[in-house]
Amino acid sequence: MEINTHNAEILLSAANKSHYPEDELPEIALAGRSNVGKSSFINTMLNRKNLARTSGKPGKTQLLNFFNIDDKMRFVDVPGYGYARVSKKEREKWGRMIEEYLTTRENLRAVVSLVDLRHDPTADDVQMYEFLKYYKIPVIIVATKADKIPRGKWNKHESAIKKKLNFDPSDDFILFSSVTKAGMDQAWDAILEKL
Ligand SMILES: Nc1nc2c(ncn2[C@@H]2O[C@H](COP(=O)(O)OP(=O)(O)OP(=O)(O)O)[C@@H](O)[C@H]2O)c(=O)[nH]1
Ligand SMILES: [Mg+2]
C-alpha cells in the first residue's frame, strides 16, 4: 500500500465505542506506560513535531485519539497506564475504555506496544503483553528511548526485555528512538505488513 505519511491529521478523540469512526480503515493502536513515548512515536513516524501532543507530564493523553493518515489508515493513541497519580475510579474508567477498544474494534490490525529500552518491563507492561496475546491481537514491541543507551548495550537490554515479557519470537521487536529516528523504517515495515 502506498501511503503519504505526511498527509496526517487528528481526526477525533473518543471515550467510548459510540464515538469511534464508522468506516473500515485499518487501525494501529499505541499502548504503553505513561511517558514511555507513544505520542512521540506517532509524531516521529509522521514527521511532525507535535501532532500528537507530548509532554514531560505523564497522563497527558486521556482519550483515545484517532489520527487519519492519508485516508488509508489510522493511528490510535491510547492513554498510558501505570500513572500513579490517578484515582482508583479513573483507573477503572481507563481500563474499561481500553478493553472495549482492544477487544471489540474490528478495524484494529495490530498494537504497537511500547516499552522503555532502559528498564525491565513493569508488571503493567507484562500484563498488557499477556492481554494482547490472550486476545490474539498482533503485537509489535517497540523499545523506545534507544538514544539513551549506548549501542553496545542494546542487545543486553533487548534480551532482558524479551525474557521478562516471555516474548513470542513470532512478534516484531524494534529498537526505536524519537530523537535519532532509529527504527523508524523498520517500524513502518512492520506496520504496513499488518494492514
Ligand atoms: N530521549 C528520548 N526521549 C523521548 C523519546 N520518546 C519520548 N521521549 C520523551 O519522553 C517524554 C514522554 O513522551 P510522550 O510521547 O509524551 O509519552 P506518552 O507515552 O505519549 O505519555 P502519555 O501520553 O502520558 O501516556 C517526553 O518528554 C518526550 O520528549 C525517545 O525516543 N528518546
Ligand atoms: Mg501521549
mmCIF file of N, CA, C and O in Angstrom, residues 21 60 69 101 116 120 122-124 129 139 164 172 191 194:
data_model
loop_
_atom_site.group_PDB
_atom_site.id
_atom_site.type_symbol
_atom_site.label_atom_id
_atom_site.label_comp_id
_atom_site.label_asym_id
_atom_site.label_seq_id
_atom_site.Cartn_x
_atom_site.Cartn_y
_atom_site.Cartn_z
ATOM 1 N N PRO A 21 -14.674 6.282 14.776
ATOM 2 C CA PRO A 21 -15.002 6.485 13.362
ATOM 3 C C PRO A 21 -15.735 5.257 12.806
ATOM 4 O O PRO A 21 -15.415 4.130 13.176
ATOM 5 N N LYS A 60 -0.927 12.832 30.019
ATOM 6 C CA LYS A 60 -1.377 13.901 29.125
ATOM 7 C C LYS A 60 -2.524 13.430 28.212
ATOM 8 O O LYS A 60 -3.477 14.141 27.993
ATOM 9 N N ILE A 69 -4.369 8.981 8.560
ATOM 10 C CA ILE A 69 -3.153 9.034 7.762
ATOM 11 C C ILE A 69 -3.523 8.791 6.307
ATOM 12 O O ILE A 69 -3.815 7.658 5.905
ATOM 13 N N TYR A 101 -12.043 -0.962 23.479
ATOM 14 C CA TYR A 101 -11.429 -0.735 22.168
ATOM 15 C C TYR A 101 -10.685 -1.987 21.688
ATOM 16 O O TYR A 101 -10.905 -2.467 20.581
ATOM 17 N N ASP A 116 10.154 0.848 27.603
ATOM 18 C CA ASP A 116 11.357 1.682 27.704
ATOM 19 C C ASP A 116 12.588 0.779 27.637
ATOM 20 O O ASP A 116 12.745 -0.099 28.495
ATOM 21 N N ASP A 120 13.703 -2.802 32.805
ATOM 22 C CA ASP A 120 12.914 -4.021 32.710
ATOM 23 C C ASP A 120 11.447 -3.622 32.579
ATOM 24 O O ASP A 120 11.016 -2.645 33.184
ATOM 25 N N THR A 122 7.616 -3.243 33.303
ATOM 26 C CA THR A 122 6.894 -3.225 34.572
ATOM 27 C C THR A 122 5.852 -4.345 34.567
ATOM 28 O O THR A 122 5.574 -4.947 33.523
ATOM 29 N N ALA A 123 5.251 -4.583 35.737
ATOM 30 C CA ALA A 123 4.176 -5.580 35.827
ATOM 31 C C ALA A 123 3.047 -5.222 34.856
ATOM 32 O O ALA A 123 2.456 -6.098 34.216
ATOM 33 N N ASP A 124 2.769 -3.920 34.707
ATOM 34 C CA ASP A 124 1.731 -3.473 33.771
ATOM 35 C C ASP A 124 2.110 -3.789 32.322
ATOM 36 O O ASP A 124 1.257 -4.162 31.514
ATOM 37 N N TYR A 129 1.070 -7.156 27.534
ATOM 38 C CA TYR A 129 1.527 -8.118 26.521
ATOM 39 C C TYR A 129 0.727 -9.419 26.632
ATOM 40 O O TYR A 129 0.267 -9.958 25.620
ATOM 41 N N VAL A 139 1.021 -8.096 17.807
ATOM 42 C CA VAL A 139 1.778 -7.124 18.599
ATOM 43 C C VAL A 139 3.094 -6.775 17.923
ATOM 44 O O VAL A 139 3.784 -7.648 17.400
ATOM 45 N N LYS A 164 11.678 -10.999 30.276
ATOM 46 C CA LYS A 164 10.660 -10.577 31.237
ATOM 47 C C LYS A 164 9.246 -10.662 30.648
ATOM 48 O O LYS A 164 8.282 -11.006 31.333
ATOM 49 N N ASP A 172 7.071 -8.909 16.244
ATOM 50 C CA ASP A 172 8.167 -7.995 15.899
ATOM 51 C C ASP A 172 8.712 -7.331 17.151
ATOM 52 O O ASP A 172 7.962 -7.034 18.082
ATOM 53 N N ILE A 191 4.420 -2.249 10.474
ATOM 54 C CA ILE A 191 3.039 -1.766 10.498
ATOM 55 C C ILE A 191 2.345 -2.052 9.161
ATOM 56 O O ILE A 191 1.240 -2.599 9.127
ATOM 57 N N LYS A 194 1.036 -5.395 8.600
ATOM 58 C CA LYS A 194 -0.140 -5.810 9.372
ATOM 59 C C LYS A 194 -1.452 -5.293 8.772
ATOM 60 O O LYS A 194 -2.532 -5.749 9.166
#
